[in-house]
Short mmCIF file of C-alpha atoms and ligand atoms in Angstrom, two decimals:
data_model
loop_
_atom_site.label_atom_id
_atom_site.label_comp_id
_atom_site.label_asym_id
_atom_site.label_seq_id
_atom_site.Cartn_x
_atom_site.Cartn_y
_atom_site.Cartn_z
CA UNK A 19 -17.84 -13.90 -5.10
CA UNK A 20 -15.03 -16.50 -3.65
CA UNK A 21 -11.96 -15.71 -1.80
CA UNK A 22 -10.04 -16.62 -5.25
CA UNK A 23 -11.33 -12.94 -6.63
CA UNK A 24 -11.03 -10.78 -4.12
CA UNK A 25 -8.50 -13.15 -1.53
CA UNK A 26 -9.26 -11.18 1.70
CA UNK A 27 -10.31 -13.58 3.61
CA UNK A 28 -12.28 -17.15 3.20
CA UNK A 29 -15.87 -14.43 3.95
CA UNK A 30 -17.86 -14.05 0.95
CA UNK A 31 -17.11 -10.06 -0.53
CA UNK A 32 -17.96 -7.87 2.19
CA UNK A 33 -21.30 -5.06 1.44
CA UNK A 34 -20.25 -2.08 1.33
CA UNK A 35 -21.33 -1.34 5.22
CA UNK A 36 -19.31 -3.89 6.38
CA UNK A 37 -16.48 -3.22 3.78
CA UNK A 38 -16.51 1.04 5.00
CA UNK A 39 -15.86 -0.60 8.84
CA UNK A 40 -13.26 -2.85 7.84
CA UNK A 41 -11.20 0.01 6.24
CA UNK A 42 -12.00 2.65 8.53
CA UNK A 43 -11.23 0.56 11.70
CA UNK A 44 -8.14 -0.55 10.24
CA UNK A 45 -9.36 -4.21 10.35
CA UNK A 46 -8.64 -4.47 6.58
CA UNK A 47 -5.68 -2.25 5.83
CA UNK A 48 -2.74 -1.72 3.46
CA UNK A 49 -2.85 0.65 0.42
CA UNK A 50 -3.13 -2.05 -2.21
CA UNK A 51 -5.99 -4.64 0.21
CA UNK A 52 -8.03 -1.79 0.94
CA UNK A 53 -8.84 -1.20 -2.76
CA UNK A 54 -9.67 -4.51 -3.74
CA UNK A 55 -11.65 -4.75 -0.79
CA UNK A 56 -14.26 -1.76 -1.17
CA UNK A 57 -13.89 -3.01 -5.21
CA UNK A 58 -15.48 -6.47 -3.71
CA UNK A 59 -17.87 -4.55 -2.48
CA UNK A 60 -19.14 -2.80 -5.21
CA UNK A 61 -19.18 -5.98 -7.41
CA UNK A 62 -21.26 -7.50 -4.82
CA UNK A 63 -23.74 -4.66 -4.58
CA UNK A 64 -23.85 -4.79 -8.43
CA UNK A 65 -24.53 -8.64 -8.34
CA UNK A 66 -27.55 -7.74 -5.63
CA UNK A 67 -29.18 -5.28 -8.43
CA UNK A 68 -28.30 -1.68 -7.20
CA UNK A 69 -28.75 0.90 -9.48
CA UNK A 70 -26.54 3.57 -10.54
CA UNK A 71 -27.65 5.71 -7.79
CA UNK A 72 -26.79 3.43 -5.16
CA UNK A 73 -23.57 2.29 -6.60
CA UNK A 74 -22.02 5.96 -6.98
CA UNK A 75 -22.98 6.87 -3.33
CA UNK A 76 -21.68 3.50 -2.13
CA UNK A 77 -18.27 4.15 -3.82
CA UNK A 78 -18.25 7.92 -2.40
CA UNK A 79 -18.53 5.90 1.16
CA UNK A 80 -15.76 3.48 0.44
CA UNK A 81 -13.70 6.51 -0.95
CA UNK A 82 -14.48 8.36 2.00
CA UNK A 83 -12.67 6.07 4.55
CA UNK A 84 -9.47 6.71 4.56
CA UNK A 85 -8.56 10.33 1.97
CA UNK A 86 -4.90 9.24 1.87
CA UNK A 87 -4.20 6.04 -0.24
CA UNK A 88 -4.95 6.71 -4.15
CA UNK A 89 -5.41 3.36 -4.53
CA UNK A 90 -8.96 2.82 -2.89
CA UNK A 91 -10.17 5.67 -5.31
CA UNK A 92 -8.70 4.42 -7.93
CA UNK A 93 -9.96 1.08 -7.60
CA UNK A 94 -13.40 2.32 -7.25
CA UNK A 95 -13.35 4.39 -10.33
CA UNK A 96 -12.14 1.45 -12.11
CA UNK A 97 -15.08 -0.40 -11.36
CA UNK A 98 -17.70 2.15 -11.22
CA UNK A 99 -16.43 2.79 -14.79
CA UNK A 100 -19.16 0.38 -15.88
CA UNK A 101 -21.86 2.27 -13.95
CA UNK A 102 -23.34 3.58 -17.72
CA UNK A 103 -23.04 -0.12 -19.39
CA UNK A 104 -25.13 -1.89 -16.23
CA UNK A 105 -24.67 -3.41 -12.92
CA UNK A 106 -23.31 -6.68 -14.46
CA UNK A 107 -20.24 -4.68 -15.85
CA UNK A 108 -19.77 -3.05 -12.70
CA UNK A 109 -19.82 -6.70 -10.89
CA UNK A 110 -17.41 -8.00 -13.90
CA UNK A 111 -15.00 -4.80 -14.08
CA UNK A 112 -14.97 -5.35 -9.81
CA UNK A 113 -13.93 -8.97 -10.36
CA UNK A 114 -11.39 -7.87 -13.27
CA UNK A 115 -10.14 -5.25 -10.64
CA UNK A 116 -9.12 -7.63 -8.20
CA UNK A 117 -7.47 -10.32 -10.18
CA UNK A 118 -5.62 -7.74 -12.03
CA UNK A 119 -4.47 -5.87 -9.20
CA UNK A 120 -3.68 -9.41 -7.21
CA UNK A 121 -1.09 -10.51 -10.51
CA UNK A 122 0.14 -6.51 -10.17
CA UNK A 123 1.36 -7.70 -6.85
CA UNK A 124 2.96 -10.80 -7.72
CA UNK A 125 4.73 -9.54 -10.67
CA UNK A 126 5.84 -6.38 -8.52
CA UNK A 127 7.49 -8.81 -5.96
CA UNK A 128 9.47 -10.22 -8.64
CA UNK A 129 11.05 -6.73 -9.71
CA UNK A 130 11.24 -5.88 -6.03
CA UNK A 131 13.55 -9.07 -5.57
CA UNK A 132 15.90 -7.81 -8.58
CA UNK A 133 16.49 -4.62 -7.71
CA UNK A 134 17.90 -6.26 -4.01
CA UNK A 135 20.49 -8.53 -5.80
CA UNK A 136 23.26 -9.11 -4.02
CA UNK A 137 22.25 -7.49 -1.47
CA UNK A 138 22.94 -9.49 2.36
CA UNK A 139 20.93 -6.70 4.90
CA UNK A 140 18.15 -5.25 3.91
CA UNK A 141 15.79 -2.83 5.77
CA UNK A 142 11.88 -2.28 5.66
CA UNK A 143 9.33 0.64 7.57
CA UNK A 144 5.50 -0.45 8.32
CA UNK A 145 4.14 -3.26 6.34
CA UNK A 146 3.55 -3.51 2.76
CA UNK A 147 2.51 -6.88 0.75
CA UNK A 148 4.29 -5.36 -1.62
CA UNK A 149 7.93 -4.60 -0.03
CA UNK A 150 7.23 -7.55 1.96
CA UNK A 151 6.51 -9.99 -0.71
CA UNK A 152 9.46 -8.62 -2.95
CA UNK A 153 12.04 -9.26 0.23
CA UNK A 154 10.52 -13.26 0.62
CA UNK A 155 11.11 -13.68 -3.42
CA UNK A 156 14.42 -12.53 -3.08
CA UNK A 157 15.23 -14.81 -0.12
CA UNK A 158 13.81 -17.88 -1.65
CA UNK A 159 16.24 -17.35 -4.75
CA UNK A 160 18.93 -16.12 -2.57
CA UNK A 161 18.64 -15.95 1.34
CA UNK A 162 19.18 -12.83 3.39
CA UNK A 163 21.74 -12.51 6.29
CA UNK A 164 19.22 -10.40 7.69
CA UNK A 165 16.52 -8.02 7.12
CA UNK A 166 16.18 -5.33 9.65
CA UNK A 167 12.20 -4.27 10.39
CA UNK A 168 11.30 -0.59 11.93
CA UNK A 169 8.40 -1.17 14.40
CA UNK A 170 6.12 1.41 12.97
CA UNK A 171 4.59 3.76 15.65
CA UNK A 172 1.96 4.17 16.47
CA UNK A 173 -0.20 1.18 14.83
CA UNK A 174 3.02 -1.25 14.87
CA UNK A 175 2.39 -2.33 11.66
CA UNK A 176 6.36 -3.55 11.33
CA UNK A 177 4.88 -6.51 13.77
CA UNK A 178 3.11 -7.87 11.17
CA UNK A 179 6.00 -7.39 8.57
CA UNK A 180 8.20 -9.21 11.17
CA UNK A 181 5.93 -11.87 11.40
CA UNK A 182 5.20 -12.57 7.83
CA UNK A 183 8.83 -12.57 7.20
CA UNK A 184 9.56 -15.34 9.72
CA UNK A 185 6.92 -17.15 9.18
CA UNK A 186 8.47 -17.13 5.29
CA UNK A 187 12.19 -18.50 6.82
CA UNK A 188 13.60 -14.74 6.36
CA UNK A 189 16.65 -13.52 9.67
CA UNK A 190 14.42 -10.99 11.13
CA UNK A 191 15.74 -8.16 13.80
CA UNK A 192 13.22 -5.73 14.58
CA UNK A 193 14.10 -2.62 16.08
CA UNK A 194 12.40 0.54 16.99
CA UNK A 195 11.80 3.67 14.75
CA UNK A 196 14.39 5.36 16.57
CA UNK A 197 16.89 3.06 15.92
CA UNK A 198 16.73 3.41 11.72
CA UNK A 199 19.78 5.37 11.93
CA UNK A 200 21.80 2.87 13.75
CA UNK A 201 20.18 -0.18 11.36
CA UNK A 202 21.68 1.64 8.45
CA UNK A 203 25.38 1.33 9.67
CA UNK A 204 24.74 -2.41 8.53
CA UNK A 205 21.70 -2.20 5.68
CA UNK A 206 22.56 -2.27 2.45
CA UNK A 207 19.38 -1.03 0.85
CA UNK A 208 16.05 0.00 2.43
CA UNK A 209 12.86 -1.12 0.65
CA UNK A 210 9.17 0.28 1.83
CA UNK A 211 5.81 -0.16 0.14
CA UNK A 212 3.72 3.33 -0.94
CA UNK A 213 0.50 4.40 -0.62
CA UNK A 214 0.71 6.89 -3.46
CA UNK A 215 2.76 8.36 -6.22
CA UNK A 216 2.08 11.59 -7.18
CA UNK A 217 2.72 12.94 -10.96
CA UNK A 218 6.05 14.38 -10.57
CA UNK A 219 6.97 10.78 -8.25
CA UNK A 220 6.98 11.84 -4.76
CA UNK A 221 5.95 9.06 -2.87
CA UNK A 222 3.18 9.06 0.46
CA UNK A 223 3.91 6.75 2.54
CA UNK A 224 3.79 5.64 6.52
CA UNK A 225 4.41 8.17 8.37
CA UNK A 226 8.68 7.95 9.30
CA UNK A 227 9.06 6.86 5.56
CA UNK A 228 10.78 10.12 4.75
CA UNK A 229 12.78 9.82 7.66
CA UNK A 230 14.26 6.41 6.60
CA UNK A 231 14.44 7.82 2.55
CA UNK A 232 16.60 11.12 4.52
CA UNK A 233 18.69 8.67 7.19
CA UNK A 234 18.85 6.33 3.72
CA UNK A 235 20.55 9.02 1.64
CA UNK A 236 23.19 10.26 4.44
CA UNK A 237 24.45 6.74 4.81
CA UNK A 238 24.29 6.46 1.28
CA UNK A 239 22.08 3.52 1.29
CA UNK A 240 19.61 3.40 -1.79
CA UNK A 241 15.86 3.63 -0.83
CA UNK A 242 13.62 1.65 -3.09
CA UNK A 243 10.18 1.80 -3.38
CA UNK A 244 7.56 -1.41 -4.19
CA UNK A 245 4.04 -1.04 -5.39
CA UNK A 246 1.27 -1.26 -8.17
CA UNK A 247 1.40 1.34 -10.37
CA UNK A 248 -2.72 1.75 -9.29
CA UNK A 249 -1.68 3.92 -6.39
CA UNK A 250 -0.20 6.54 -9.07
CA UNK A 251 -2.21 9.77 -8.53
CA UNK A 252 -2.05 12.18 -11.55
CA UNK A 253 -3.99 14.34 -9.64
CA UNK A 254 -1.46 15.05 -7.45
CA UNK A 255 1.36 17.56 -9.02
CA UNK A 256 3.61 16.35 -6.05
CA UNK A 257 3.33 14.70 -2.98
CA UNK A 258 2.12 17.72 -0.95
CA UNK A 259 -1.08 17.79 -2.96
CA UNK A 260 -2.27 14.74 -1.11
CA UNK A 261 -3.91 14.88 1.76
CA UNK A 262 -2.50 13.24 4.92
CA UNK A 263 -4.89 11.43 6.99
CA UNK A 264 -4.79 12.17 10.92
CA UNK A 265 -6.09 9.43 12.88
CA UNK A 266 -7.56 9.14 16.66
CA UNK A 267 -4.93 11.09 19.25
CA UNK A 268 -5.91 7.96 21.46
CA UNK A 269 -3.88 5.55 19.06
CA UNK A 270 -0.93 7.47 19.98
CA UNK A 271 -1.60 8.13 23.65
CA UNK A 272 -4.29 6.31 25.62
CA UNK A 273 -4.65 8.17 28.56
CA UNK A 274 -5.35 12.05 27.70
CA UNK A 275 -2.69 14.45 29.30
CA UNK A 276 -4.44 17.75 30.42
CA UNK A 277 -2.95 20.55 28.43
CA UNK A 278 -1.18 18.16 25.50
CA UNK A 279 -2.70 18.17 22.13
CA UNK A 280 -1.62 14.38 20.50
CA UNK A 281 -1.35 15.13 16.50
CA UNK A 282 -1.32 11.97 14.80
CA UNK A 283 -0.69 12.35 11.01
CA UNK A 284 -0.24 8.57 9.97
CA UNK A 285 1.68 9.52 6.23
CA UNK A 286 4.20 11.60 5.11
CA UNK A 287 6.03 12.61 1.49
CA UNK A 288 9.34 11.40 0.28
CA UNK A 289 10.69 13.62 -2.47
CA UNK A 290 10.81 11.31 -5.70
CA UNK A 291 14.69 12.53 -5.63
CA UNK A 292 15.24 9.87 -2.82
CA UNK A 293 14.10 7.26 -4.10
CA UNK A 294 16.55 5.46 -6.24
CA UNK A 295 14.06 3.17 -8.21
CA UNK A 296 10.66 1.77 -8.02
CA UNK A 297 9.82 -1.75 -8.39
CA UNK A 298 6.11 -1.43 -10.25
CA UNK A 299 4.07 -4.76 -11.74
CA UNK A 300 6.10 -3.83 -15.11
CA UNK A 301 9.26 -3.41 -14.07
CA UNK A 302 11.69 -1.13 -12.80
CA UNK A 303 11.31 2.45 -13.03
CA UNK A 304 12.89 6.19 -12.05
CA UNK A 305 10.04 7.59 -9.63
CA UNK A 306 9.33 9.73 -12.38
CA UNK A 307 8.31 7.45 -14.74
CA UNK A 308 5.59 6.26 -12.73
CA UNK A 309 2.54 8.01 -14.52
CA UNK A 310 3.33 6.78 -17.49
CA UNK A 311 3.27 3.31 -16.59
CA UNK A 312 0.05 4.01 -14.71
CA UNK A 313 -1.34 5.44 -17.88
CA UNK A 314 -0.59 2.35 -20.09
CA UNK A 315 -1.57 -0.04 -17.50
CA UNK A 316 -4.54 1.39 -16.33
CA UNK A 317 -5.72 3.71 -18.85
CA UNK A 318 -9.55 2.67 -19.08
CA UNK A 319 -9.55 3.78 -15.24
CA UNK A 320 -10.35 7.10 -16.62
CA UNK A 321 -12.62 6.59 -20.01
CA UNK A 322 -14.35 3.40 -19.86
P1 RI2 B 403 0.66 -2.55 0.37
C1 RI2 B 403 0.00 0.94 4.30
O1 RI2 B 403 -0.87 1.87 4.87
C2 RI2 B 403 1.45 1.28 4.54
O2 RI2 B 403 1.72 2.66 4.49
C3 RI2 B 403 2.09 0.50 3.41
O3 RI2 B 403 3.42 0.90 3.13
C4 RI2 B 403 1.14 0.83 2.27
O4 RI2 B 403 -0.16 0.81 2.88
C5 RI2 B 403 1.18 -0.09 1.09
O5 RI2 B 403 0.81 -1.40 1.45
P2 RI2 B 403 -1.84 1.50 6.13
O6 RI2 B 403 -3.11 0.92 5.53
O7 RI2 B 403 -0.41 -2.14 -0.60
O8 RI2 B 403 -1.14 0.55 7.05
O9 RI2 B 403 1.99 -2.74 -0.30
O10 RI2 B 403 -2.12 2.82 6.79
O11 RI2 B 403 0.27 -3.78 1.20
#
């Protein structure tokens, strides 16, 4: 399978080994990438003639990776989906997976770039294609005076943001995490990517997210939201059903401090009440409306 499906990287689809390192090691990352790339893998172990077997504990191991973002399980059910009708469904429903979830994206950055019309500061947490990608399509139709990026402790994921948005023509100012409250005496709108929605629309996302949605809503700044509806979760009644991944004290703190425990929970839950809107690939949407779009776009995920 080419880049073109699964768009990665220029490698081939990963196997599953390689694809379980990539995710877990952070080297592939990003609620929406990390699902099409253990679906890559799957389609390629399909195309290699695994059997059912093989193919449900390989997607267990994907799944297993990283518990917090919906999205890689849900992109693995999709495709394992075809694990009664034959490996070459699985391989086919993988490659389906990907392409659909790729034109998700694109269509979600064009509602993401309505819903900052008119907007001339806007302010982002973390990196998400899909925040990210909805700020660049705005700018190209009508340029930003600036858009402020959060650094994102402890990974510094708002680097990358930073970079892609500079590298696009987009004002940058990064700032620290600390600093959100001070960015919002000049943004106009904050707009972060998710990881996933639960039923009621409570939205998991990097940790400090519901620190921006709270600093958001006392400077009465709206707080959007930008993702594919596959990282809905109807599992999860509300965002404190899902579990938060905690990740390696040493990202946090290198050196170990005799007598400090580092805690490093890496998401955290914005009530869906504080989000104004959510930019999802069909359209724009109250938080709570997100599991029924995820039910008309994706509703073989569950039966086929
Ligand atoms: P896209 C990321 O998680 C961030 O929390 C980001 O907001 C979210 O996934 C969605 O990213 P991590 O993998 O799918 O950095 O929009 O822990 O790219």
């Amino acid at each position: 399978m080419a880049c073109e499906t699964w768009c990665v990287s220029e490698r081939e689809a990963p196997t599953v080994d390689q694809a379980a390192r990539d995710i877990e090691t952070m080297e592939v990352r990003g609620a929406a990438k990390i699902a099409r790339h253990a679906a890559s893998a799957l389609g390629r172990l399909a195309s290699e003639g695994a059997d059912a077997d093989e193919l449900r504990e390989a997607g267990q191991r994907l799944i297993a990776t990283r518990p917090t973002a919906v999205s890689l399980q849900n992109g693995v059910r999709y495709v394992l989906a075809g694990l009664d009708d034959g490996p070459e469904v699985v391989e086919a429903r993988s490659q389906r997976f990907v392409h659909d979830a790729l034109r998700a994206r694109e269509r979600v950055a064009r509602n993401g770039a309505r819903l900052l019309e008119g907007v001339d500061v806007a302010m982002t947490h973390c990196h998400s294609q899909a925040a990210a990608t909805s700020l660049i399509a705005r700018h190209d139709r009508e340029p930003f005076e600036a858009v402020i990026v959060l650094e994102t402790r402890p990974w510094r994921q708002g680097l990358i943001t930073a970079e892609q948005l500079a590298d696009a023509g987009l004002p940058v100012e990064f700032m620290v995490d600390a600093a959100m409250g001070r960015a919002l005496e000049r943004a106009e709108v904050a707009i972060v990517g998710v990881d996933t929605i639960a039923a009621n629309g409570d939205v998991v996302n990097k940790i400090g997210t519901s620190l921006v949605s709270l600093a958001a809503e006392e400077a009465d700044v709206p707080f959007y939201v930008a993702g594919e509806s596959f990282k809905v979760d109807p599992g999860s009644a509300t965002g404190h059903d899902v579990e938060i991944e905690e990740r390696d004290p040493a990202e946090v703190l290198e050196d170990p401090i005799a007598g400090v425990e580092v805690v490093n929970p890496v998401f955290d839950v914005t009530p869906a009440d504080r989000i104004a809107q959510l930019a999802l690939e069909a359209g724009r949407f109250a938080p709570e409306e997100a599991l029924d779009v995820f039910e008309r776009s994706w509703g073989g995920l569950d039966g086929a």
